[in-house]
mmCIF file of C-alpha atoms and ligand atoms in Angstrom:
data_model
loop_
_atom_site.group_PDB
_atom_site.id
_atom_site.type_symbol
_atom_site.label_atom_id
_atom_site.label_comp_id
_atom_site.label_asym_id
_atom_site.label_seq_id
_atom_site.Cartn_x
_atom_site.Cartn_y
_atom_site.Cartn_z
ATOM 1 C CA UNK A 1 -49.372 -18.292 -38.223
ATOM 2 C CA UNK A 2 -47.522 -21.734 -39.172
ATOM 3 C CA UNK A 3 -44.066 -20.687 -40.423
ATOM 4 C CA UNK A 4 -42.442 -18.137 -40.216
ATOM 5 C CA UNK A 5 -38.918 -16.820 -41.968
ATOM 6 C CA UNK A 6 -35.569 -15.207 -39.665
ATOM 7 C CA UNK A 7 -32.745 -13.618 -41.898
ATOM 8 C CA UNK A 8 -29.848 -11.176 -40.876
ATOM 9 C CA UNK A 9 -29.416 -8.507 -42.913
ATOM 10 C CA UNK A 10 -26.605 -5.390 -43.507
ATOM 11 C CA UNK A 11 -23.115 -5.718 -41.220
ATOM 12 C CA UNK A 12 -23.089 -8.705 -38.960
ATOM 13 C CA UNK A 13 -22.531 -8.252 -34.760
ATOM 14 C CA UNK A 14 -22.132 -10.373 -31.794
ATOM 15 C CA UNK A 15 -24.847 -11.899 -30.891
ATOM 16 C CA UNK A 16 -26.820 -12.283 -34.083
ATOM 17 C CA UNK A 17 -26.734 -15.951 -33.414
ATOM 18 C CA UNK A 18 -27.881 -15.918 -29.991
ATOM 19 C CA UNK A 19 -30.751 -13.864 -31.270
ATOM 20 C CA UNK A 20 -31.441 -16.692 -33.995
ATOM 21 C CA UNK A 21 -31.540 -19.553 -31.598
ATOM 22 C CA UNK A 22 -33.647 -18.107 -29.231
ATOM 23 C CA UNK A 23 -35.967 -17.302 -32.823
ATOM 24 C CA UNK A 24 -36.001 -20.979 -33.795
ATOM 25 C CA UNK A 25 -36.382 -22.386 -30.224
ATOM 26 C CA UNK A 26 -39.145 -19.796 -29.065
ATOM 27 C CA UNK A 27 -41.143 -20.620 -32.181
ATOM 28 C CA UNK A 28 -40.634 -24.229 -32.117
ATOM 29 C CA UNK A 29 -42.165 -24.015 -28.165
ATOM 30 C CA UNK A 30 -45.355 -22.112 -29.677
ATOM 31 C CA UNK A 31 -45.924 -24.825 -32.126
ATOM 32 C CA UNK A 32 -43.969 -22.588 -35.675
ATOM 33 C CA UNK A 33 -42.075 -23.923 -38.011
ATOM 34 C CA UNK A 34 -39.197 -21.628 -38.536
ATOM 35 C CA UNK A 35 -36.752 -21.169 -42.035
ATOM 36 C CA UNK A 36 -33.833 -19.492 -42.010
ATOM 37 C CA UNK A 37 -33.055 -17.572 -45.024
ATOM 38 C CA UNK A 38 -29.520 -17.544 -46.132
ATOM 39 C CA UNK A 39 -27.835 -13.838 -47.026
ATOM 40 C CA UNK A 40 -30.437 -11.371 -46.087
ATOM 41 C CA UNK A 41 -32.786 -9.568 -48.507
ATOM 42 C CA UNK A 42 -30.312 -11.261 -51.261
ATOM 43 C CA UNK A 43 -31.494 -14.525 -50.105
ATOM 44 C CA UNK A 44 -35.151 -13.900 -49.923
ATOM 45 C CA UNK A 45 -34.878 -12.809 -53.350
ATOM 46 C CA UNK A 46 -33.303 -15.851 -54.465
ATOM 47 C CA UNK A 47 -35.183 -18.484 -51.974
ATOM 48 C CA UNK A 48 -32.671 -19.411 -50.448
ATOM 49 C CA UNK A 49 -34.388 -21.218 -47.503
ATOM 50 C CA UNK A 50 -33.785 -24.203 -45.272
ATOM 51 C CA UNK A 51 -36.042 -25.433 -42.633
ATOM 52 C CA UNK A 52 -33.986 -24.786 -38.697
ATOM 53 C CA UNK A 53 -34.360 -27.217 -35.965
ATOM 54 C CA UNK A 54 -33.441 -27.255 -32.500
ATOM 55 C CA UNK A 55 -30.200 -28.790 -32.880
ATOM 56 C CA UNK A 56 -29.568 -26.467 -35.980
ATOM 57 C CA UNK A 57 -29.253 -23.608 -33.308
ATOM 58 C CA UNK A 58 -26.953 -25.303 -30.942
ATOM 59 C CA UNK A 59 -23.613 -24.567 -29.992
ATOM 60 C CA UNK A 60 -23.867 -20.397 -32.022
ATOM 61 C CA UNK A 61 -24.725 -18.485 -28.867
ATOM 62 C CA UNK A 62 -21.316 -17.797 -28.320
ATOM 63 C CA UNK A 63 -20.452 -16.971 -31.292
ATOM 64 C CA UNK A 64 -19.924 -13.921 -33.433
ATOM 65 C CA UNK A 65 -20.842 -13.204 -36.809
ATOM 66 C CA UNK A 66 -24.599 -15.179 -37.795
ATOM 67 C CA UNK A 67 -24.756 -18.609 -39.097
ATOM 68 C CA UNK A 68 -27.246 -17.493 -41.781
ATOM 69 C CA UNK A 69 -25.012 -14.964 -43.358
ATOM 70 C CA UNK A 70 -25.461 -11.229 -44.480
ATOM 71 C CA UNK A 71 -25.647 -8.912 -47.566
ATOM 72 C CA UNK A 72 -26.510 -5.632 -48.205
ATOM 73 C CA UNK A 73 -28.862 -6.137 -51.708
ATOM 74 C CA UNK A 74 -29.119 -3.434 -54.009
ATOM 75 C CA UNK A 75 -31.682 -5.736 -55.887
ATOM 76 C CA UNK A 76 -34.532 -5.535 -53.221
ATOM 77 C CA UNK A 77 -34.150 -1.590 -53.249
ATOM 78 C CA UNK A 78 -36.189 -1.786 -56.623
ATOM 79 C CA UNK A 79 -39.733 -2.678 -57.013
ATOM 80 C CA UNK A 80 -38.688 -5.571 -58.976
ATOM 81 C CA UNK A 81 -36.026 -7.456 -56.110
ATOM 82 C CA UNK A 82 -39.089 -6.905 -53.905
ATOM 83 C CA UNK A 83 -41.671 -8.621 -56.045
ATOM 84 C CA UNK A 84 -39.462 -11.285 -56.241
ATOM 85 C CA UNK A 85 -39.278 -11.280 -52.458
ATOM 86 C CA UNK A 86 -42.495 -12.007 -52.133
ATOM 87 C CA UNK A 87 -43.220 -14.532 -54.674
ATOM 88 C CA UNK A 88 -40.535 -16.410 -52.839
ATOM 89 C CA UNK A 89 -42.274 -15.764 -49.812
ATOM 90 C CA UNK A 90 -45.674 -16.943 -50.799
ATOM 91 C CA UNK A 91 -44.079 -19.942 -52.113
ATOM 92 C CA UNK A 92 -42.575 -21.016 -49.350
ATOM 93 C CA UNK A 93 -45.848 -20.390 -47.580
ATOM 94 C CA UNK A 94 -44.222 -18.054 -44.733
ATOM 95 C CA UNK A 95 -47.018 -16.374 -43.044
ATOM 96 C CA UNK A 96 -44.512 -13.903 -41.374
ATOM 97 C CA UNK A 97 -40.349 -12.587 -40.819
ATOM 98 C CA UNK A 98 -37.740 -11.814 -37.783
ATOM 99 C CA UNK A 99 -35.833 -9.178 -39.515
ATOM 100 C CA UNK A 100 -32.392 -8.595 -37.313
ATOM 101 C CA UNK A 101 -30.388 -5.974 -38.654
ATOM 102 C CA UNK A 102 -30.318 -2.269 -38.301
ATOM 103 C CA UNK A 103 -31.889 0.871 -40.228
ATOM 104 C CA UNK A 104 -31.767 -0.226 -43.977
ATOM 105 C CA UNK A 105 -32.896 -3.494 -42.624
ATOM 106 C CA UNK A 106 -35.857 -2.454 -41.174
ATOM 107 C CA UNK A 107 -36.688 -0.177 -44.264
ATOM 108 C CA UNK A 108 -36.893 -3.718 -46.260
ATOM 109 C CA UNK A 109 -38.872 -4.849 -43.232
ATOM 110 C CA UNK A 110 -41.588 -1.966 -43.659
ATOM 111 C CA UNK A 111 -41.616 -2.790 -47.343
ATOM 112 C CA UNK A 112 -42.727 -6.170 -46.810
ATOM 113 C CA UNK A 113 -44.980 -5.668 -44.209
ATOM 114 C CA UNK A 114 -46.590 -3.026 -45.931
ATOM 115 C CA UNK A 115 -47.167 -5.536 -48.498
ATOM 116 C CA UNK A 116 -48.884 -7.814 -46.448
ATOM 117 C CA UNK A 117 -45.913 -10.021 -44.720
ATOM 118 C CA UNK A 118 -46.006 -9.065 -41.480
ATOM 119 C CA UNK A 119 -42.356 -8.315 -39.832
ATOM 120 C CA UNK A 120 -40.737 -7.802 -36.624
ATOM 121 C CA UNK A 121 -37.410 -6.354 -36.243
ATOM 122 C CA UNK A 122 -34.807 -6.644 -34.317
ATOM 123 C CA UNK A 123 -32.238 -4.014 -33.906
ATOM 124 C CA UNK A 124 -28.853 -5.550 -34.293
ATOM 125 C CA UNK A 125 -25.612 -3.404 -35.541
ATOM 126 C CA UNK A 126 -22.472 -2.543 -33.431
ATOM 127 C CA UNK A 127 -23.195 1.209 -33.901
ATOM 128 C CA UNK A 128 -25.548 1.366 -31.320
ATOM 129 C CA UNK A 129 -27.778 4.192 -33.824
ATOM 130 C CA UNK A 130 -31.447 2.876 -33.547
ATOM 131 C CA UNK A 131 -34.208 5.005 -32.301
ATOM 132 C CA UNK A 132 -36.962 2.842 -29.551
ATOM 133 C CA UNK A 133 -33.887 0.720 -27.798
ATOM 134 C CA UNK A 134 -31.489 1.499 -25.717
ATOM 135 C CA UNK A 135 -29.351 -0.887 -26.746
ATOM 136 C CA UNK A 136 -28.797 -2.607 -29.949
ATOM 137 C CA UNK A 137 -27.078 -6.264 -30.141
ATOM 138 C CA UNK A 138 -23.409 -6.151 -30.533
ATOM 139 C CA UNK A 139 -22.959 -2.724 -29.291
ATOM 140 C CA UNK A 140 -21.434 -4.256 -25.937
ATOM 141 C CA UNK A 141 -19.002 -6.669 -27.544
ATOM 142 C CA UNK A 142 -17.723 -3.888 -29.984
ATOM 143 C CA UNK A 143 -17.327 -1.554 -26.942
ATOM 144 C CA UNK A 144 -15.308 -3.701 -24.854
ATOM 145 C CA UNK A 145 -13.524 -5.258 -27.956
ATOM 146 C CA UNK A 146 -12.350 -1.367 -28.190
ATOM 147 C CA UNK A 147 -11.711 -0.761 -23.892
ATOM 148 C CA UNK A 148 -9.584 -4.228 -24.648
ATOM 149 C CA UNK A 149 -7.304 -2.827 -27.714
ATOM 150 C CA UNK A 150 -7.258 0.816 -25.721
ATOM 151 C CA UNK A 151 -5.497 -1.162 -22.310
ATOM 152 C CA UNK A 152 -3.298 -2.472 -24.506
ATOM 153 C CA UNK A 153 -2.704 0.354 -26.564
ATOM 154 C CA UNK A 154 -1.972 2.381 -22.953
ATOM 155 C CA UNK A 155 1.098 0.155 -21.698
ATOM 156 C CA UNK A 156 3.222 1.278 -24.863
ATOM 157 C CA UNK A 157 1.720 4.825 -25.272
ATOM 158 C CA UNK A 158 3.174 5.206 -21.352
ATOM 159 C CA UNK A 159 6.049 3.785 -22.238
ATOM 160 C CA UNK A 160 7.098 5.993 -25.394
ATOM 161 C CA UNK A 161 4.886 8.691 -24.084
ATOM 162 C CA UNK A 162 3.297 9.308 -27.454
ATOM 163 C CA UNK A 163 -0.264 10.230 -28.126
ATOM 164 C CA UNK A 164 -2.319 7.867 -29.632
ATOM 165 C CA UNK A 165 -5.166 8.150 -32.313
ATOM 166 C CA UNK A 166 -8.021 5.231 -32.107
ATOM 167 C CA UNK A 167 -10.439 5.378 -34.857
ATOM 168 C CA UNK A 168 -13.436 2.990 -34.417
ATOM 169 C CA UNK A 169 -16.333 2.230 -36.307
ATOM 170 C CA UNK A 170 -19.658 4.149 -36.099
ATOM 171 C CA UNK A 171 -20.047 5.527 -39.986
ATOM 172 C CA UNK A 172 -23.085 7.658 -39.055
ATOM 173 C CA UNK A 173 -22.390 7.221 -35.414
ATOM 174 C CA UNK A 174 -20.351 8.477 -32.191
ATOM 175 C CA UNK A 175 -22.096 5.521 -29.730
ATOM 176 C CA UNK A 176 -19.043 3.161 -30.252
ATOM 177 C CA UNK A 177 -16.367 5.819 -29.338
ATOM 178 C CA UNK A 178 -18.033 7.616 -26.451
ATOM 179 C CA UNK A 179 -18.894 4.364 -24.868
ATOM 180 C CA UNK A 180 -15.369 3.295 -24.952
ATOM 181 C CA UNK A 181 -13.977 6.333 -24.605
ATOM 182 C CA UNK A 182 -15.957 6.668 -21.352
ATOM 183 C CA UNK A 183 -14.800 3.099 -20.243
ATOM 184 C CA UNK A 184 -11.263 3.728 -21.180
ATOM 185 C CA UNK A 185 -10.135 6.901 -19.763
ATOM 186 C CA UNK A 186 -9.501 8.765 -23.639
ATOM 187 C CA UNK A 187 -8.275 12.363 -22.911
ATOM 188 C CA UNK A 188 -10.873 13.509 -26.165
ATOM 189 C CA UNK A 189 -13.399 11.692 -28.306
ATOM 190 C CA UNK A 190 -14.171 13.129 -31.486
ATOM 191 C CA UNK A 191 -17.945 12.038 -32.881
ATOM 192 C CA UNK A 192 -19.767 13.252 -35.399
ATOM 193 C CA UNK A 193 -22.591 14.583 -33.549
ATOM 194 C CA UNK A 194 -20.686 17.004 -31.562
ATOM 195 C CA UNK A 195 -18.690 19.164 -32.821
ATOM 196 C CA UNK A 196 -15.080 20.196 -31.346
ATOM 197 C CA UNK A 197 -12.047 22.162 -32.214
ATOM 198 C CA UNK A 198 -8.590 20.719 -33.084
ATOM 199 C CA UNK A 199 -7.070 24.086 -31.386
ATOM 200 C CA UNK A 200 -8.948 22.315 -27.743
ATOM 201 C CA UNK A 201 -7.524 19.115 -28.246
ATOM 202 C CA UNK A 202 -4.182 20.453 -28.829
ATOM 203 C CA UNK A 203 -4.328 22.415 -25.333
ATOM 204 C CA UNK A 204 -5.887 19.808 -23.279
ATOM 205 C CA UNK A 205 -2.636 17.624 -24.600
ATOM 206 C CA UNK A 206 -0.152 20.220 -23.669
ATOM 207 C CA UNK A 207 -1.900 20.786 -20.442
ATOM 208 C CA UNK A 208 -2.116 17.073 -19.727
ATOM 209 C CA UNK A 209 1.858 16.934 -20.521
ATOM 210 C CA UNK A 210 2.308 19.261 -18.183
ATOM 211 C CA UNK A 211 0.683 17.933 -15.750
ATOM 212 C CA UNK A 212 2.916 14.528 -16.150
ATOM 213 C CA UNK A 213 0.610 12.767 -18.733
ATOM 214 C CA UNK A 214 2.688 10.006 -20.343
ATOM 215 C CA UNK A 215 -0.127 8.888 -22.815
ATOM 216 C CA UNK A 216 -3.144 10.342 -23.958
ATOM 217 C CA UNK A 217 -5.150 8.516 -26.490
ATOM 218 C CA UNK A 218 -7.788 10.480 -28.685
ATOM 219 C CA UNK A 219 -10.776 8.195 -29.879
ATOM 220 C CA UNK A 220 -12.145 9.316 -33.395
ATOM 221 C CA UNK A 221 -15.445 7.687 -34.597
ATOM 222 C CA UNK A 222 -14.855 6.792 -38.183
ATOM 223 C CA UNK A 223 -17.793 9.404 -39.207
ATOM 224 C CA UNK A 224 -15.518 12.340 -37.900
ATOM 225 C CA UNK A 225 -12.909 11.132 -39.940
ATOM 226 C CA UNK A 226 -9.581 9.708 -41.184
ATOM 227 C CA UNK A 227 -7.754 9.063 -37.620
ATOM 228 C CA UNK A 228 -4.207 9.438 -39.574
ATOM 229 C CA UNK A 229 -5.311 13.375 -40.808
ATOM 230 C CA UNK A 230 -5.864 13.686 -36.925
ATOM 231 C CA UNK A 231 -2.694 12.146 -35.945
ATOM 232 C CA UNK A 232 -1.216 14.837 -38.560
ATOM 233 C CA UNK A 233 -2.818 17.415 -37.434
ATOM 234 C CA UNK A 234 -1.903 17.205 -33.888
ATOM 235 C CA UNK A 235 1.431 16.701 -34.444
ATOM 236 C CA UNK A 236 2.193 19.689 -36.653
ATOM 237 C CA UNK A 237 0.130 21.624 -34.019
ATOM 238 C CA UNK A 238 2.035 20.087 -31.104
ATOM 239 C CA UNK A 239 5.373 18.894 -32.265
ATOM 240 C CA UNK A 240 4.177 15.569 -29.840
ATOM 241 C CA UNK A 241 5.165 12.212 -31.481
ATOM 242 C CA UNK A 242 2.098 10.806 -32.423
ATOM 243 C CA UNK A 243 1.030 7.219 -33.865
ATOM 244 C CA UNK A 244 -2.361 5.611 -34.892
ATOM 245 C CA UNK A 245 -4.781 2.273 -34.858
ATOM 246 C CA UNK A 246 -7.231 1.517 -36.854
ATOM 247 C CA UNK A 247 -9.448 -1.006 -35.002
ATOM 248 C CA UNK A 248 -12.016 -1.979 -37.941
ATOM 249 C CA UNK A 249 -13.667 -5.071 -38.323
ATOM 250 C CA UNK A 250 -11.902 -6.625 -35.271
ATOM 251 C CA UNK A 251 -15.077 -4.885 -33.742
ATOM 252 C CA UNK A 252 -17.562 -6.675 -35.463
ATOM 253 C CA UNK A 253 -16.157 -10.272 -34.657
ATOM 254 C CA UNK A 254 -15.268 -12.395 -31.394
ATOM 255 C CA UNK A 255 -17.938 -13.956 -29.133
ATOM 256 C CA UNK A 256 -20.693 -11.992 -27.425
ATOM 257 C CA UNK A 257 -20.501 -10.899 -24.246
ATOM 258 C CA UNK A 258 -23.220 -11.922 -21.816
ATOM 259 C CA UNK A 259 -25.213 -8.857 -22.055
ATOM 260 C CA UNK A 260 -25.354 -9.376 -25.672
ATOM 261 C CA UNK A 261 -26.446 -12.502 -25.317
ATOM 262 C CA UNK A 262 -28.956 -12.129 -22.692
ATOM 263 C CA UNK A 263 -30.363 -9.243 -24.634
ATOM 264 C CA UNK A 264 -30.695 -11.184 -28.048
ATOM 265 C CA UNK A 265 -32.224 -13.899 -26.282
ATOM 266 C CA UNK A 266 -35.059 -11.554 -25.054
ATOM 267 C CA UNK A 267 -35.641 -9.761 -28.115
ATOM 268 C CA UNK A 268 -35.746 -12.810 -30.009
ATOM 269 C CA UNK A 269 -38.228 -14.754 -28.193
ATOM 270 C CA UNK A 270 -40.348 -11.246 -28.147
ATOM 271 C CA UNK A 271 -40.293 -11.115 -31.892
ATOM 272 C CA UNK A 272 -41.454 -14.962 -32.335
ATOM 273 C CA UNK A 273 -44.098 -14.105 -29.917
ATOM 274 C CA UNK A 274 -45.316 -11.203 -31.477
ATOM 275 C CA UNK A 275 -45.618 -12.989 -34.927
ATOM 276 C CA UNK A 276 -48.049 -15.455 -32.964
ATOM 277 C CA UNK A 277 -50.069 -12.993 -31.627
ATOM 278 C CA UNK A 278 -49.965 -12.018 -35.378
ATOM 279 C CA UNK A 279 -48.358 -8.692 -34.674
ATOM 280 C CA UNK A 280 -45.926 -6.877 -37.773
ATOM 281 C CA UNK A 281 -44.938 -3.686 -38.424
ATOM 282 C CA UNK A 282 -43.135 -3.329 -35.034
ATOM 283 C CA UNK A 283 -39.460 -3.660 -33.887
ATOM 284 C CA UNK A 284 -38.372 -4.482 -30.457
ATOM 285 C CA UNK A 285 -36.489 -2.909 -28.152
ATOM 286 C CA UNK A 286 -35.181 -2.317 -24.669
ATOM 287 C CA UNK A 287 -35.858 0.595 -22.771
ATOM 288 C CA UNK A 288 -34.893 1.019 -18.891
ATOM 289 C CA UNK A 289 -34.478 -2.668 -18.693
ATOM 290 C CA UNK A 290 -37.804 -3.524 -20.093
ATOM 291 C CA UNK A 291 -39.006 -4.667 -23.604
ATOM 292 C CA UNK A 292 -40.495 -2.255 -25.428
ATOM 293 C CA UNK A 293 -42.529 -2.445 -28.459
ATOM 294 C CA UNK A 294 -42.547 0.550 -31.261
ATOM 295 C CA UNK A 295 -44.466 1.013 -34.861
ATOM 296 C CA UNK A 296 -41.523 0.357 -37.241
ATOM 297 C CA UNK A 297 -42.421 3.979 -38.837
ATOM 298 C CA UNK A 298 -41.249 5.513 -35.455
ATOM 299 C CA UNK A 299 -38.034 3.860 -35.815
ATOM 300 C CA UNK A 300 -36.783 3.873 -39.287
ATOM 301 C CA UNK A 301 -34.658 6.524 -40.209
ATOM 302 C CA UNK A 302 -34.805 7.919 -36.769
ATOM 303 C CA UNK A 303 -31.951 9.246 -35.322
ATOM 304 C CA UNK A 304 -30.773 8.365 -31.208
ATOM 305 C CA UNK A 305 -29.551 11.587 -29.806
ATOM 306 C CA UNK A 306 -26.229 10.655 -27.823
ATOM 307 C CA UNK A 307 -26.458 11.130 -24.534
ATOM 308 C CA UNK A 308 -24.433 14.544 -24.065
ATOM 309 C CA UNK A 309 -23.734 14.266 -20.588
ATOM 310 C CA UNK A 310 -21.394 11.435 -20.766
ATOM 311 C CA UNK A 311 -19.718 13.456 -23.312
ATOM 312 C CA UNK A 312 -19.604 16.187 -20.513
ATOM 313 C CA UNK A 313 -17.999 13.537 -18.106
ATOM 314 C CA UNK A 314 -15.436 11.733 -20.185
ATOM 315 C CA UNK A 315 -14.177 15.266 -20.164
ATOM 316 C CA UNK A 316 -14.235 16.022 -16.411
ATOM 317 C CA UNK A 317 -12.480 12.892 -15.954
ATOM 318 C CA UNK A 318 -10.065 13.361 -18.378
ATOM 319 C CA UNK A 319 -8.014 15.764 -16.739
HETATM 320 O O1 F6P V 401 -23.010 -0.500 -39.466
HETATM 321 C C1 F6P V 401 -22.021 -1.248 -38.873
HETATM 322 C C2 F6P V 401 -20.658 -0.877 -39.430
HETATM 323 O O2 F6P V 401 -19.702 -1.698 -38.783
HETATM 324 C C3 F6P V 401 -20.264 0.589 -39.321
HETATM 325 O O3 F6P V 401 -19.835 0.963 -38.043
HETATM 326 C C4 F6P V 401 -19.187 0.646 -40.361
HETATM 327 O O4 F6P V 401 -19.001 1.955 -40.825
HETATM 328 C C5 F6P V 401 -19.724 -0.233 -41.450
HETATM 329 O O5 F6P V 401 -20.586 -1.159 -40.818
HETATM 330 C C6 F6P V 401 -18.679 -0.967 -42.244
HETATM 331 O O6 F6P V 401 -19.319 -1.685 -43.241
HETATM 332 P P1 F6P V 401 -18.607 -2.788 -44.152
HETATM 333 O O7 F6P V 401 -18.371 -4.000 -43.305
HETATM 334 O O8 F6P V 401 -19.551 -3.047 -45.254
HETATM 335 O O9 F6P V 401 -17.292 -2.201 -44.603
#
């Protein structure tokens, strides 16, 4: 293997670019040249390469958002995008592709490794909702972008004593808004993979008022739900004044925190190394800690379950 490819692909997250640099600057050390392709699948489609050197991958790994840009193409989901793919591919002679991005990402990664480009992925989305890692890249700046608006969010709930409703992102997914939830001390979180009752989160409010609650602050994932037919909801149940936030894409921005980084940096070098060894077909991961390794059939369209006692415990500690 000479050169090899790197694109980021579906909705950006922190530490995309740390994962990129440590790509380019892993390869370059094993003797690869590396090409960045511009916009994803989109941009493999179109060619749009360009050759990265060391100093093209310096000062990004702080930074959020990826220097090489994202899309989610409709064009590569037909046979036709994809043969294009690989024309452009072959013509650029790369013997092999980093694919960072999350689940429809790595579908386009099996695609092309099942036509003889061999890929590794990388799991990188804020959601936090890919099977063989514990941890996806971003997920840690998105939950402490959300523990961050939540403290603020607490100093004027106390002060009006209102109830606040914090959606966050997670389309599919509950990760974002248990995490935080956990971290921030939210009297419910409502995710789509557990189900709960209005009626409960009505009492535990009441009770919590009278108990001396000032603020309680109810994190809905954005899969449950519009946050302001919550915020209805509770108040015509409750008669408690009630206002909301919508976080949104403030959680895909701002620079990565260190664990972000520090995982990237791991997984990318891993990838590069893989390609070497002229491994495909696999993502990385990171399980207890340690890199892990899975077929990219065991991963794709694989579901993590959420790990129900922490949903358990945000409610214990609720009270
Ligand atoms: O998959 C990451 C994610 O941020 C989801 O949490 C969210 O539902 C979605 O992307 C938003 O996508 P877009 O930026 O295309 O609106």
């Amino acid at each position: 293997m000479k050169r090899i490819g790197v694109l980021t692909s579906g909705g950006d997250a922190p530490g995309m670019n740390a994962a990129i640099r440590a790509v380019v600057r892993r390869g370059l050390s094993l003797g690869l040249e590396v090409y960045g392709i511009r916009r994803g699948f989109a941009g493999l489609i179109a060619g749009d390469f360009v050759p990265l050197s060391v100093r093209d991958v310096g000062d990004i790994i702080h930074r959020g958002g990826t220097i090489l840009r994202t899309a989610r193409s409709e064009r590569f989901m037909t046979p036709e995008g994809q043969q294009e793919a690989l024309e452009q591919i072959r013509a650029a002679g790369l013997s092999g592709l980093v694919v960072i991005g999350g689940d429809g990402s790595f579908r386009g990664a099996k695609v092309l490794t099942d036509a003889g480009v061999p890929c590794v992925g990388i799991p990188g989305t804020i959601d936090n909702d890919i099977a063989g890692t514990d941890a996806t890249i971003g997920f840690d700046t998105a939950v402490n972008t959300v523990v961050q608006a939540m403290n603020a969010i607490r100093d004027t709930a106390t002060s009006h004593e209102r109830i606040f409703v914090l959606e966050v992102m997670g389309r599919h997914s509950g990760w974002i808004a248990l995490a935080a939830g956990l971290a921030g001390g939210a009297e419910s979180i409502l995710i789509p993979e557990v189900p709960f009752s209005l009626d409960e989160v009505c009492k535990r409010l009441r009770e919590s008022r009278e108990k001396g609650k000032r603020h309680s602050i109810i994190l809905v994932a954005e899969g449950v739900g519009s946050g302001f037919a919550i915020a209805e909801a509770i108040k015509e149940r409750t008669g408690f004044e009630t206002r909301v936030t919508v976080l949104g894409h403030i959680q895909r921005g701002g620079p990565p925190t260190a664990q972000d980084r520090i995982l990237a940096s791991r997984l990318g070098a891993k990838a590069v190394e893989l390609l070497a060894e002229g491994r495909g077909g696999v993502v990385v991961g990171i399980i207890n800690g340690e890199i892990a390794v899975h077929p990219i059939d065991e991963v794709v369209g694989k579901t993590k379950p959420i790990p129900t006692e922490l949903v358990s415990l945000a409610e214990v500690l609720a009270i």
